[in-house]
Amino acid sequence: MKTSTYSKIGIEIVMIACTAIIFYPIIMILMISVKTNSEASSSPLSFPSEFVFQNYVDAFQKMNYMNVFTNSVTLTAISTIAGVLLYALAAYGIARAKRWKWLFRSFYLLFIIGQVLPSQTSLPPLIFIMRELHLMNSIPGVSLIIIGGGTSLAILLLCGFINTVPMALEESAKIDGAGPLQIFSKITLRLMVPPIMTLVILNVVAVWNDFMTPLLFLPGKSARTIPLEVFYFKGEYITSWNLLFAALILSMIPLLVVFFFLQRYIISGLMSGAVK
Amino acid sequence: MATSSVQVKNRKQHAIKFKKGTLTYDNFYIYLLMVLPVLILYMVFKIIPSLSSFYFSLTDFNGITTNFTFLGMKNYVNLFQERHFIEAMSNTIYFSILVTVLQNTLGLLAAIGLNQALKSKNILRTVLFSPALINAIVVAYIWSYIFDFNGPLNTVLKKLGFIDEMKTWLGDESFALYGVVIAHVWRFIGYTAVIYLANLQSIPHEVIEASEIDGANSWKRFWRIIFPLLAPSTTINVLLAFSGTMQVFDIIYGLTNGGPGYSTEMMATYIVREITNNQVGYAAAMGIILFFFTLLFNGIVYTFLRKREANYE
């Protein structure tokens, strides 16, 4: 397409302006987060007249940042690492079983059914189950819910991939006397890196930002994750928007930093997850 | 299905006891062992709770003590007589449709913009995408500030002379739902745009050049050529937006908590509210209705999109 230089510049300006408007709320809270409380309420839209970084120190302490950050990291790490390993193992088992194929085929169908079950449908009894298993307020316990709930998408994604991997490599390893676990860990798992990365990214973003599961299963103060702490933070500091926004920024930073460095992988990971 | 996992467990023990030396490539048990951990977690934390929701929905179970009584269909009868639950159902479907339409329109526009030969393309894409990574509670609080009585929206509108009196936007029953829609769409415009953009970039240049030679103007070219070729990404985006919003919870919980009145109450927020009130049997009945509700509406949307895609092929 041939477009004149003027219209090219015009489109560019329009796009930049639109993006700036969309991004403005984040700039806005960034500016308010360094204002004094009185300036934040008297002139919310102006550029800060002085930078009060003390807000961040206060927010950091008041939201018990190190504690909630550690909780979020632990929950995300356990559910992602353990989850992805177990999913990969199960997907391999389903795709490569030699005998009783109908059984593995029905496992597969059973796993896929979860795609149409809303998480809220399983919630009411799950509360009871978690209480009975004494897993309330336990981060590893909640990871089990997340792993169980993420099964459908993971199996769909991984089985779809394994079915495209030719058997030849595995066959030759078998002739060399390798067992299925060896073949899985030395060959197939390594070939599965792309869909596994997709799964890791999907899982990290979802678990890190998850609010409903921690709200119901991690109600104790010491087990709170970042989104949950942010939620309660507003109730306690309702009148100080500057402090709240410092807390919001602090809660956004970890994932946005990761995103900044890995954005190409994250965007393509979230996309190939969406396509499934 | 619960029995099959028990059988599986027995087999596993059997395998370890008697066939330990024979866990080879062709052995059936090794594959069972591989599937087993996920199968157990999936059964215990997903399938069994979902299935027992059917049973608990027929009781007055409170989630704590097990001495509940069997009520039959009473919970369902009560639910459909409760005006607020009907309201939550209609809110949910209205919210889903509004978000799906808006998010896709704006996302597609952004994608078309990003598909031009811009110098700032990459940075714009990154910036537009970033709200999708912010958690819903943060998004909710940002927008609750924007809509606040002393917030920027009132300030700007008053300065420009659009309104005479400031108001608490989210306290207005006729506006609150649109406020939540705006916040939700804001979060996902970039995500939607990136999916459309990938599809746009896959359209071969020849197709567009050919239509140019045939004398199609850009309006015609978009609707007759480009838009039909975007059918795959449209399917993905519409399904993602629609099925995601049918179960919308956190942004509502953070922004309006279902209020004012029940004007932004959704099915998912209602369920969680009843769970925290220890009305677990009642919540389970809602969960079952939500299941059929999402199945029905997602099914309709999915069938429609598939048919549409097939027409274009």
Tab-separated table of C-alpha atoms in Angstrom, chain A residues 68 72 75-76 119-120 123 127 137 142 145-146 203-220 223-235 248 251 255, chain B residues 133-141 187-188 247-258 268-270 272-273 276:
chain	number	residue	atom	x	y	z
A	68	VAL	CA	2.908	-11.139	50.908
A	72	SER	CA	2.760	-14.931	46.113
A	75	LEU	CA	2.140	-20.094	45.541
A	76	THR	CA	3.096	-19.276	41.960
A	119	SER	CA	-14.529	-22.800	38.779
A	120	GLN	CA	-17.425	-21.417	40.826
A	123	LEU	CA	-16.198	-23.892	44.930
A	127	ILE	CA	-14.501	-25.129	50.883
A	137	ASN	CA	-4.430	-21.143	54.888
A	142	VAL	CA	-3.997	-24.128	47.673
A	145	ILE	CA	-6.433	-26.698	43.932
A	146	ILE	CA	-4.686	-24.652	41.279
A	203	ASN	CA	0.133	-20.225	34.792
A	204	VAL	CA	2.433	-17.594	36.273
A	205	VAL	CA	0.261	-14.723	35.046
A	206	ALA	CA	-2.960	-16.419	36.161
A	207	VAL	CA	-1.757	-17.509	39.606
A	208	TRP	CA	0.131	-14.321	40.372
A	209	ASN	CA	-3.013	-12.280	39.659
A	210	ASP	CA	-5.512	-14.772	41.065
A	211	PHE	CA	-7.787	-13.214	43.634
A	212	MET	CA	-10.739	-15.535	44.157
A	213	THR	CA	-8.806	-18.622	45.258
A	214	PRO	CA	-6.707	-16.817	47.915
A	215	LEU	CA	-9.798	-14.891	49.063
A	216	LEU	CA	-11.588	-18.125	49.900
A	217	PHE	CA	-8.774	-20.454	50.879
A	218	LEU	CA	-6.074	-18.189	52.336
A	219	PRO	CA	-8.122	-15.924	54.615
A	220	GLY	CA	-5.506	-15.809	57.395
A	223	ALA	CA	-1.044	-16.389	54.301
A	224	ARG	CA	-2.257	-13.476	52.162
A	225	THR	CA	-0.952	-13.054	48.644
A	226	ILE	CA	-0.329	-9.682	46.984
A	227	PRO	CA	-3.772	-9.228	45.334
A	228	LEU	CA	-5.505	-10.156	48.586
A	229	GLU	CA	-3.376	-7.769	50.647
A	230	VAL	CA	-4.041	-4.970	48.149
A	231	PHE	CA	-7.752	-5.706	48.466
A	232	TYR	CA	-7.711	-5.325	52.247
A	233	PHE	CA	-5.318	-2.384	52.094
A	234	LYS	CA	-7.989	-0.089	50.660
A	235	GLY	CA	-10.371	-0.858	53.471
A	248	LEU	CA	-0.756	-0.633	43.903
A	251	SER	CA	2.092	-4.811	43.696
A	255	LEU	CA	5.205	-8.932	37.000
B	133	LEU	CA	-0.824	-8.189	33.345
B	134	ILE	CA	-2.134	-6.000	36.163
B	135	ASN	CA	-4.322	-7.883	38.586
B	136	ALA	CA	-8.031	-7.145	38.588
B	137	ILE	CA	-8.077	-5.673	42.094
B	138	VAL	CA	-5.505	-3.048	41.115
B	139	VAL	CA	-7.513	-2.267	37.970
B	140	ALA	CA	-10.648	-2.009	40.103
B	141	TYR	CA	-9.000	0.439	42.512
B	187	ARG	CA	-7.638	-4.068	30.913
B	188	PHE	CA	-7.974	-6.287	27.845
B	247	GLN	CA	-17.590	-16.007	35.287
B	248	VAL	CA	-16.448	-12.469	36.067
B	249	PHE	CA	-15.668	-12.056	39.723
B	250	ASP	CA	-12.652	-10.087	40.926
B	251	ILE	CA	-13.108	-6.800	39.106
B	252	ILE	CA	-16.710	-6.601	40.358
B	253	TYR	CA	-15.670	-7.540	43.862
B	254	GLY	CA	-13.033	-4.803	43.925
B	255	LEU	CA	-14.963	-2.067	42.140
B	256	THR	CA	-18.587	-2.207	43.285
B	257	ASN	CA	-19.038	-5.448	45.214
B	258	GLY	CA	-22.273	-5.960	43.322
B	268	ALA	CA	-20.062	-15.506	40.352
B	269	THR	CA	-20.081	-12.724	42.958
B	270	TYR	CA	-23.426	-13.955	44.209
B	272	VAL	CA	-19.039	-16.333	46.596
B	273	ARG	CA	-21.259	-14.137	48.785
B	276	THR	CA	-19.081	-16.696	52.817
